PDB file of C-alpha atoms in Angstrom:
ATOM      1  CA  UNK A   1       3.979  14.831 -14.202  1.00 63.00           C
ATOM      2  CA  UNK A   2       0.533  14.389 -12.528  1.00 80.00           C
ATOM      3  CA  UNK A   3       0.420  11.308 -10.147  1.00 92.00           C
ATOM      4  CA  UNK A   4      -2.447   9.312  -9.099  1.00 96.00           C
ATOM      5  CA  UNK A   5      -5.299  11.270  -9.152  1.00 96.00           C
ATOM      6  CA  UNK A   6      -8.636  10.207  -6.730  1.00 97.00           C
ATOM      7  CA  UNK A   7     -11.404  11.874  -6.182  1.00 96.00           C
ATOM      8  CA  UNK A   8     -13.492  12.859  -4.007  1.00 97.00           C
ATOM      9  CA  UNK A   9     -10.980  13.232  -1.089  1.00 96.00           C
ATOM     10  CA  UNK A  10     -13.735  13.062   1.582  1.00 96.00           C
ATOM     11  CA  UNK A  11     -16.855  11.385   0.984  1.00 97.00           C
ATOM     12  CA  UNK A  12     -19.687  11.640   3.961  1.00 97.00           C
ATOM     13  CA  UNK A  13     -22.695   9.659   3.568  1.00 97.00           C
ATOM     14  CA  UNK A  14     -25.558   8.034   5.055  1.00 97.00           C
ATOM     15  CA  UNK A  15     -25.810   4.342   5.457  1.00 97.00           C
ATOM     16  CA  UNK A  16     -27.690   2.460   2.411  1.00 97.00           C
ATOM     17  CA  UNK A  17     -27.051   5.218   0.161  1.00 97.00           C
ATOM     18  CA  UNK A  18     -24.824   4.404  -3.679  1.00 97.00           C
ATOM     19  CA  UNK A  19     -21.046   5.852  -3.520  1.00 98.00           C
ATOM     20  CA  UNK A  20     -18.842   5.811  -6.144  1.00 98.00           C
ATOM     21  CA  UNK A  21     -14.950   6.253  -6.083  1.00 98.00           C
ATOM     22  CA  UNK A  22     -13.050   7.550  -8.800  1.00 98.00           C
ATOM     23  CA  UNK A  23      -9.507   7.007  -9.777  1.00 98.00           C
ATOM     24  CA  UNK A  24      -7.145   8.405 -12.695  1.00 98.00           C
ATOM     25  CA  UNK A  25      -3.939   5.785 -12.893  1.00 97.00           C
ATOM     26  CA  UNK A  26      -0.676   7.562 -14.144  1.00 95.00           C
ATOM     27  CA  UNK A  27      -0.652   8.192 -17.874  1.00 95.00           C
ATOM     28  CA  UNK A  28       0.881   5.136 -19.677  1.00 93.00           C
ATOM     29  CA  UNK A  29       0.645   2.639 -16.363  1.00 93.00           C
ATOM     30  CA  UNK A  30      -1.117  -0.564 -17.203  1.00 92.00           C
ATOM     31  CA  UNK A  31      -1.928  -1.744 -13.855  1.00 92.00           C
ATOM     32  CA  UNK A  32      -4.428  -0.428 -11.490  1.00 95.00           C
ATOM     33  CA  UNK A  33      -5.105  -1.602  -7.827  1.00 95.00           C
ATOM     34  CA  UNK A  34      -7.664  -0.805  -5.507  1.00 97.00           C
ATOM     35  CA  UNK A  35      -7.031  -0.874  -1.568  1.00 96.00           C
ATOM     36  CA  UNK A  36      -8.723  -0.139   1.632  1.00 96.00           C
ATOM     37  CA  UNK A  37      -7.029   1.105   4.752  1.00 93.00           C
ATOM     38  CA  UNK A  38      -8.696   0.682   8.041  1.00 92.00           C
ATOM     39  CA  UNK A  39      -7.331   0.698  11.878  1.00 87.00           C
ATOM     40  CA  UNK A  40      -8.451  -2.523  12.272  1.00 88.00           C
ATOM     41  CA  UNK A  41      -7.464  -4.503   9.266  1.00 88.00           C
ATOM     42  CA  UNK A  42      -4.424  -2.496   8.016  1.00 88.00           C
ATOM     43  CA  UNK A  43      -3.997  -1.922   4.079  1.00 91.00           C
ATOM     44  CA  UNK A  44      -6.107  -4.878   1.875  1.00 91.00           C
ATOM     45  CA  UNK A  45      -6.027  -5.288  -1.434  1.00 91.00           C
ATOM     46  CA  UNK A  46      -9.432  -5.155  -3.007  1.00 95.00           C
ATOM     47  CA  UNK A  47      -9.159  -5.803  -6.898  1.00 95.00           C
ATOM     48  CA  UNK A  48      -6.416  -4.983  -9.527  1.00 93.00           C
ATOM     49  CA  UNK A  49      -6.772  -4.413 -13.255  1.00 94.00           C
ATOM     50  CA  UNK A  50      -3.981  -5.139 -16.189  1.00 92.00           C
ATOM     51  CA  UNK A  51      -4.689  -3.122 -19.500  1.00 94.00           C
ATOM     52  CA  UNK A  52      -8.552  -2.602 -18.046  1.00 95.00           C
ATOM     53  CA  UNK A  53      -9.288  -6.330 -17.348  1.00 95.00           C
ATOM     54  CA  UNK A  54     -10.112  -7.306 -13.763  1.00 94.00           C
ATOM     55  CA  UNK A  55      -7.278 -10.153 -13.056  1.00 91.00           C
ATOM     56  CA  UNK A  56      -7.776 -10.423  -8.831  1.00 89.00           C
ATOM     57  CA  UNK A  57     -10.776  -9.586  -7.163  1.00 92.00           C
ATOM     58  CA  UNK A  58     -10.439 -12.097  -4.410  1.00 90.00           C
ATOM     59  CA  UNK A  59     -10.059  -9.226  -2.095  1.00 91.00           C
ATOM     60  CA  UNK A  60     -13.544  -7.450  -3.026  1.00 94.00           C
ATOM     61  CA  UNK A  61     -15.388  -8.233   0.571  1.00 88.00           C
ATOM     62  CA  UNK A  62     -19.132  -8.773  -0.840  1.00 85.00           C
ATOM     63  CA  UNK A  63     -21.425  -8.463  -3.769  1.00 91.00           C
ATOM     64  CA  UNK A  64     -22.198  -4.750  -2.291  1.00 95.00           C
ATOM     65  CA  UNK A  65     -18.294  -3.675  -3.790  1.00 97.00           C
ATOM     66  CA  UNK A  66     -18.111  -3.899  -7.510  1.00 97.00           C
ATOM     67  CA  UNK A  67     -15.047  -2.246  -9.619  1.00 98.00           C
ATOM     68  CA  UNK A  68     -14.738  -0.883 -13.451  1.00 97.00           C
ATOM     69  CA  UNK A  69     -12.061   0.050 -15.289  1.00 98.00           C
ATOM     70  CA  UNK A  70     -13.833   1.496 -18.891  1.00 97.00           C
ATOM     71  CA  UNK A  71     -10.623   2.894 -20.204  1.00 95.00           C
ATOM     72  CA  UNK A  72      -6.844   2.859 -19.344  1.00 95.00           C
ATOM     73  CA  UNK A  73      -7.384   6.397 -17.623  1.00 96.00           C
ATOM     74  CA  UNK A  74     -10.171   5.814 -15.322  1.00 97.00           C
ATOM     75  CA  UNK A  75     -11.598   3.444 -12.812  1.00 98.00           C
ATOM     76  CA  UNK A  76     -14.528   3.716 -10.337  1.00 98.00           C
ATOM     77  CA  UNK A  77     -15.060   1.655  -7.057  1.00 98.00           C
ATOM     78  CA  UNK A  78     -18.616   1.528  -6.245  1.00 98.00           C
ATOM     79  CA  UNK A  79     -20.429   0.278  -3.122  1.00 97.00           C
ATOM     80  CA  UNK A  80     -24.301   0.153  -3.159  1.00 97.00           C
ATOM     81  CA  UNK A  81     -25.608  -0.138  -0.894  1.00 96.00           C
ATOM     82  CA  UNK A  82     -23.059   1.497   1.930  1.00 96.00           C
ATOM     83  CA  UNK A  83     -22.584   0.818   5.612  1.00 96.00           C
ATOM     84  CA  UNK A  84     -21.074   2.147   8.170  1.00 96.00           C
ATOM     85  CA  UNK A  85     -18.421  -0.869   8.229  1.00 95.00           C
ATOM     86  CA  UNK A  86     -17.287   0.254   4.923  1.00 96.00           C
ATOM     87  CA  UNK A  87     -15.612   3.591   6.646  1.00 97.00           C
ATOM     88  CA  UNK A  88     -11.991   3.656   5.805  1.00 97.00           C
ATOM     89  CA  UNK A  89      -9.724   5.094   2.941  1.00 95.00           C
ATOM     90  CA  UNK A  90      -9.815   4.301  -0.055  1.00 97.00           C
ATOM     91  CA  UNK A  91      -6.328   4.178  -2.476  1.00 96.00           C
ATOM     92  CA  UNK A  92      -5.661   3.686  -6.119  1.00 96.00           C
ATOM     93  CA  UNK A  93      -2.567   3.061  -7.166  1.00 95.00           C
ATOM     94  CA  UNK A  94      -1.066   2.304 -10.836  1.00 94.00           C
ATOM     95  CA  UNK A  95       2.106   0.682 -11.814  1.00 91.00           C
ATOM     96  CA  UNK A  96       3.719  -0.580 -15.286  1.00 88.00           C
ATOM     97  CA  UNK A  97       4.939  -3.881 -16.758  1.00 80.00           C
ATOM     98  CA  UNK A  98       7.921  -2.726 -17.224  1.00 74.00           C
ATOM     99  CA  UNK A  99       7.754  -1.595 -13.196  1.00 72.00           C
ATOM    100  CA  UNK A 100       5.532  -3.971 -11.659  1.00 65.00           C
ATOM    101  CA  UNK A 101       7.361  -3.475  -8.071  1.00 72.00           C
ATOM    102  CA  UNK A 102       6.928   0.051  -7.714  1.00 81.00           C
ATOM    103  CA  UNK A 103       3.237   1.212  -7.093  1.00 89.00           C
ATOM    104  CA  UNK A 104       2.395   4.511  -6.901  1.00 92.00           C
ATOM    105  CA  UNK A 105      -0.800   5.674  -4.604  1.00 94.00           C
ATOM    106  CA  UNK A 106      -2.987   8.408  -5.221  1.00 95.00           C
ATOM    107  CA  UNK A 107      -3.708  10.474  -1.896  1.00 93.00           C
ATOM    108  CA  UNK A 108      -6.863   8.582  -0.665  1.00 95.00           C
ATOM    109  CA  UNK A 109     -10.782   8.860  -0.289  1.00 97.00           C
ATOM    110  CA  UNK A 110     -11.648   8.929   3.227  1.00 96.00           C
ATOM    111  CA  UNK A 111     -15.070   7.490   3.291  1.00 98.00           C
ATOM    112  CA  UNK A 112     -17.692   7.817   6.121  1.00 98.00           C
ATOM    113  CA  UNK A 113     -20.637   5.797   6.107  1.00 97.00           C
ATOM    114  CA  UNK A 114     -23.218   6.998   8.869  1.00 96.00           C
TER     115      UNK A 114
ATOM    116  CA  UNK B   1       0.270 -17.896   2.022  1.00 74.00           C
ATOM    117  CA  UNK B   2       2.285 -15.233   2.470  1.00 80.00           C
ATOM    118  CA  UNK B   3       2.456 -12.253   5.523  1.00 87.00           C
ATOM    119  CA  UNK B   4       4.375  -9.712   7.135  1.00 92.00           C
ATOM    120  CA  UNK B   5       4.857  -9.030  10.686  1.00 94.00           C
ATOM    121  CA  UNK B   6       5.942  -5.589  11.668  1.00 95.00           C
ATOM    122  CA  UNK B   7       7.307  -5.657  15.332  1.00 93.00           C
ATOM    123  CA  UNK B   8       6.346  -2.948  17.314  1.00 91.00           C
ATOM    124  CA  UNK B   9       3.265  -0.608  16.159  1.00 92.00           C
ATOM    125  CA  UNK B  10       5.438   2.465  17.709  1.00 96.00           C
ATOM    126  CA  UNK B  11       8.682   3.641  17.270  1.00 97.00           C
ATOM    127  CA  UNK B  12      10.017   6.429  18.810  1.00 97.00           C
ATOM    128  CA  UNK B  13      13.766   8.018  18.717  1.00 97.00           C
ATOM    129  CA  UNK B  14      15.520  11.304  18.963  1.00 97.00           C
ATOM    130  CA  UNK B  15      16.477  13.581  16.609  1.00 97.00           C
ATOM    131  CA  UNK B  16      20.115  12.261  15.170  1.00 97.00           C
ATOM    132  CA  UNK B  17      19.734   8.915  16.508  1.00 97.00           C
ATOM    133  CA  UNK B  18      19.785   5.217  14.524  1.00 97.00           C
ATOM    134  CA  UNK B  19      16.463   4.360  13.413  1.00 98.00           C
ATOM    135  CA  UNK B  20      15.431   0.819  13.163  1.00 98.00           C
ATOM    136  CA  UNK B  21      12.200  -0.661  11.904  1.00 98.00           C
ATOM    137  CA  UNK B  22      11.842  -4.598  12.088  1.00 97.00           C
ATOM    138  CA  UNK B  23       9.556  -6.377   9.671  1.00 97.00           C
ATOM    139  CA  UNK B  24       9.643 -10.523   9.022  1.00 96.00           C
ATOM    140  CA  UNK B  25       8.049 -12.029   6.796  1.00 93.00           C
ATOM    141  CA  UNK B  26       6.842 -15.477   5.558  1.00 90.00           C
ATOM    142  CA  UNK B  27       6.960 -16.724   2.278  1.00 82.00           C
ATOM    143  CA  UNK B  28       7.179 -20.234   0.708  1.00 77.00           C
ATOM    144  CA  UNK B  29       9.053 -18.851  -2.281  1.00 79.00           C
ATOM    145  CA  UNK B  30      11.392 -16.168  -2.326  1.00 77.00           C
ATOM    146  CA  UNK B  31      10.271 -13.010  -2.072  1.00 85.00           C
ATOM    147  CA  UNK B  32       9.760  -9.743  -3.380  1.00 89.00           C
ATOM    148  CA  UNK B  33      10.154  -7.038  -0.607  1.00 92.00           C
ATOM    149  CA  UNK B  34       9.613  -3.365  -0.030  1.00 94.00           C
ATOM    150  CA  UNK B  35       9.224  -0.704   2.612  1.00 96.00           C
ATOM    151  CA  UNK B  36       6.714   2.099   1.678  1.00 96.00           C
ATOM    152  CA  UNK B  37       6.724   5.119   3.957  1.00 96.00           C
ATOM    153  CA  UNK B  38       3.199   7.266   4.207  1.00 94.00           C
ATOM    154  CA  UNK B  39       2.554  10.821   5.606  1.00 93.00           C
ATOM    155  CA  UNK B  40      -0.248  11.843   7.161  1.00 88.00           C
ATOM    156  CA  UNK B  41      -3.001  12.740   4.880  1.00 84.00           C
ATOM    157  CA  UNK B  42      -1.652  10.985   1.614  1.00 87.00           C
ATOM    158  CA  UNK B  43      -0.729   7.716   0.120  1.00 89.00           C
ATOM    159  CA  UNK B  44       2.334   5.159   0.244  1.00 92.00           C
ATOM    160  CA  UNK B  45       5.291   6.006  -1.452  1.00 93.00           C
ATOM    161  CA  UNK B  46       7.804   3.484  -2.026  1.00 92.00           C
ATOM    162  CA  UNK B  47      11.071   3.726  -0.350  1.00 95.00           C
ATOM    163  CA  UNK B  48      13.107   0.784  -1.294  1.00 94.00           C
ATOM    164  CA  UNK B  49      12.554  -2.372  -2.695  1.00 92.00           C
ATOM    165  CA  UNK B  50      14.337  -5.965  -3.233  1.00 92.00           C
ATOM    166  CA  UNK B  51      14.017  -7.854  -5.771  1.00 87.00           C
ATOM    167  CA  UNK B  52      17.166  -9.939  -6.525  1.00 84.00           C
ATOM    168  CA  UNK B  53      20.945  -9.570  -6.202  1.00 85.00           C
ATOM    169  CA  UNK B  54      22.628  -7.704  -3.485  1.00 87.00           C
ATOM    170  CA  UNK B  55      20.829  -8.397  -0.365  1.00 90.00           C
ATOM    171  CA  UNK B  56      21.782  -4.597   0.718  1.00 95.00           C
ATOM    172  CA  UNK B  57      19.023  -2.049  -0.264  1.00 95.00           C
ATOM    173  CA  UNK B  58      19.663   1.896  -0.366  1.00 96.00           C
ATOM    174  CA  UNK B  59      16.559   3.449  -1.116  1.00 94.00           C
ATOM    175  CA  UNK B  60      15.421   7.224  -0.858  1.00 93.00           C
ATOM    176  CA  UNK B  61      15.993   9.548   2.166  1.00 92.00           C
ATOM    177  CA  UNK B  62      19.179   7.888   3.324  1.00 95.00           C
ATOM    178  CA  UNK B  63      17.408   4.605   4.281  1.00 97.00           C
ATOM    179  CA  UNK B  64      18.086   0.789   3.547  1.00 97.00           C
ATOM    180  CA  UNK B  65      17.314  -2.380   4.548  1.00 97.00           C
ATOM    181  CA  UNK B  66      18.897  -5.884   4.049  1.00 95.00           C
ATOM    182  CA  UNK B  67      17.510  -9.222   3.159  1.00 94.00           C
ATOM    183  CA  UNK B  68      18.197 -11.827   5.477  1.00 94.00           C
ATOM    184  CA  UNK B  69      16.925 -15.279   3.843  1.00 90.00           C
ATOM    185  CA  UNK B  70      17.846 -17.219   7.051  1.00 91.00           C
ATOM    186  CA  UNK B  71      16.175 -14.968   9.264  1.00 92.00           C
ATOM    187  CA  UNK B  72      13.704 -13.966   7.272  1.00 93.00           C
ATOM    188  CA  UNK B  73      13.708 -10.721   7.707  1.00 95.00           C
ATOM    189  CA  UNK B  74      14.359  -7.208   5.962  1.00 96.00           C
ATOM    190  CA  UNK B  75      14.735  -4.595   8.627  1.00 97.00           C
ATOM    191  CA  UNK B  76      14.697  -0.368   7.724  1.00 98.00           C
ATOM    192  CA  UNK B  77      17.374   1.601   8.936  1.00 98.00           C
ATOM    193  CA  UNK B  78      18.782   4.920   8.699  1.00 98.00           C
ATOM    194  CA  UNK B  79      21.959   5.908  10.716  1.00 97.00           C
ATOM    195  CA  UNK B  80      20.420   9.332  11.633  1.00 97.00           C
ATOM    196  CA  UNK B  81      16.657  10.382  11.973  1.00 97.00           C
ATOM    197  CA  UNK B  82      15.344  13.688  10.829  1.00 96.00           C
ATOM    198  CA  UNK B  83      12.280  15.383  12.076  1.00 96.00           C
ATOM    199  CA  UNK B  84      10.864  14.900   8.785  1.00 95.00           C
ATOM    200  CA  UNK B  85      11.142  10.990   8.901  1.00 97.00           C
ATOM    201  CA  UNK B  86       8.097  10.974  11.268  1.00 97.00           C
ATOM    202  CA  UNK B  87       5.667   8.818   9.305  1.00 97.00           C
ATOM    203  CA  UNK B  88       4.200   5.665   9.044  1.00 96.00           C
ATOM    204  CA  UNK B  89       6.178   2.790   7.371  1.00 97.00           C
ATOM    205  CA  UNK B  90       5.213  -0.510   5.799  1.00 96.00           C
ATOM    206  CA  UNK B  91       6.572  -3.468   4.966  1.00 96.00           C
ATOM    207  CA  UNK B  92       5.408  -5.320   2.601  1.00 93.00           C
ATOM    208  CA  UNK B  93       5.752  -9.174   0.525  1.00 91.00           C
ATOM    209  CA  UNK B  94       5.085 -10.271  -3.022  1.00 86.00           C
ATOM    210  CA  UNK B  95       4.909 -13.591  -4.516  1.00 75.00           C
ATOM    211  CA  UNK B  96       7.405 -14.387  -7.719  1.00 67.00           C
ATOM    212  CA  UNK B  97       4.922 -16.634  -8.893  1.00 68.00           C
ATOM    213  CA  UNK B  98       2.583 -13.878  -9.678  1.00 64.00           C
ATOM    214  CA  UNK B  99       5.291 -11.701 -10.678  1.00 59.00           C
ATOM    215  CA  UNK B 100       4.856  -9.413  -7.705  1.00 57.00           C
ATOM    216  CA  UNK B 101       1.378  -8.102  -8.417  1.00 71.00           C
ATOM    217  CA  UNK B 102      -0.690  -9.086  -5.345  1.00 77.00           C
ATOM    218  CA  UNK B 103       1.132  -7.055  -2.178  1.00 85.00           C
ATOM    219  CA  UNK B 104       0.741  -7.951   1.135  1.00 87.00           C
ATOM    220  CA  UNK B 105       1.044  -5.330   3.869  1.00 91.00           C
ATOM    221  CA  UNK B 106       2.136  -4.890   7.625  1.00 93.00           C
ATOM    222  CA  UNK B 107      -0.139  -3.366   9.761  1.00 92.00           C
ATOM    223  CA  UNK B 108       2.437  -0.519   9.739  1.00 95.00           C
ATOM    224  CA  UNK B 109       4.836   1.124  12.048  1.00 96.00           C
ATOM    225  CA  UNK B 110       4.577   4.655  13.313  1.00 96.00           C
ATOM    226  CA  UNK B 111       7.837   6.365  13.843  1.00 97.00           C
ATOM    227  CA  UNK B 112       8.389   9.461  16.049  1.00 97.00           C
ATOM    228  CA  UNK B 113      11.127  11.367  16.147  1.00 97.00           C
ATOM    229  CA  UNK B 114      12.053  13.502  19.348  1.00 96.00           C
ATOM    230  CA  UNK B 115      13.667  17.143  19.220  1.00 93.00           C
TER     231      UNK B 115
END
């Protein structure tokens, strides 16, 4: 079975540009999580969805960040406008109600904002 | 609020030696506890988890961890290290009240294995 798929794997952009990160969860999973990993702050939960509905977005750093899940097989994390401090690895993870304790992570998107 | 402290950002062991990675947690309610492993340029992979029941939990790749409520600890061990165990390890805690959905991760411990 395919795991969690993220695209792109690497993104380099200039400050002020819009960035869109994409995630395809594992088929059948009804929970989707977005995390950010940096050396300074470690792994932080940004937002999570259940059945395509955002449940907790308290980790979203500011209004420049937004996330959507238009259907069960696709989610986006958008940063507009991007800033150098947004440089990080962004992970998407999914899980199912029956195995909520087991989150399956994608390979991540390494974002560099210059 | 919940928190996780991993003692030692780097641990180095010789191949064949015992691996011990330390994790202490803070939680006002009985927690769910996890260990994840991250290999270079990859996402995190669940090694093992404690939810209820037996306090000694066995995971993949020969790892195990013991939940000690009195010590608020959940240390990860492996009797004999392999070169392939070199990776970063994360301890994590979830709140039972939220059904375990919101997971707090520790800062991570990078394990080096010497030949």
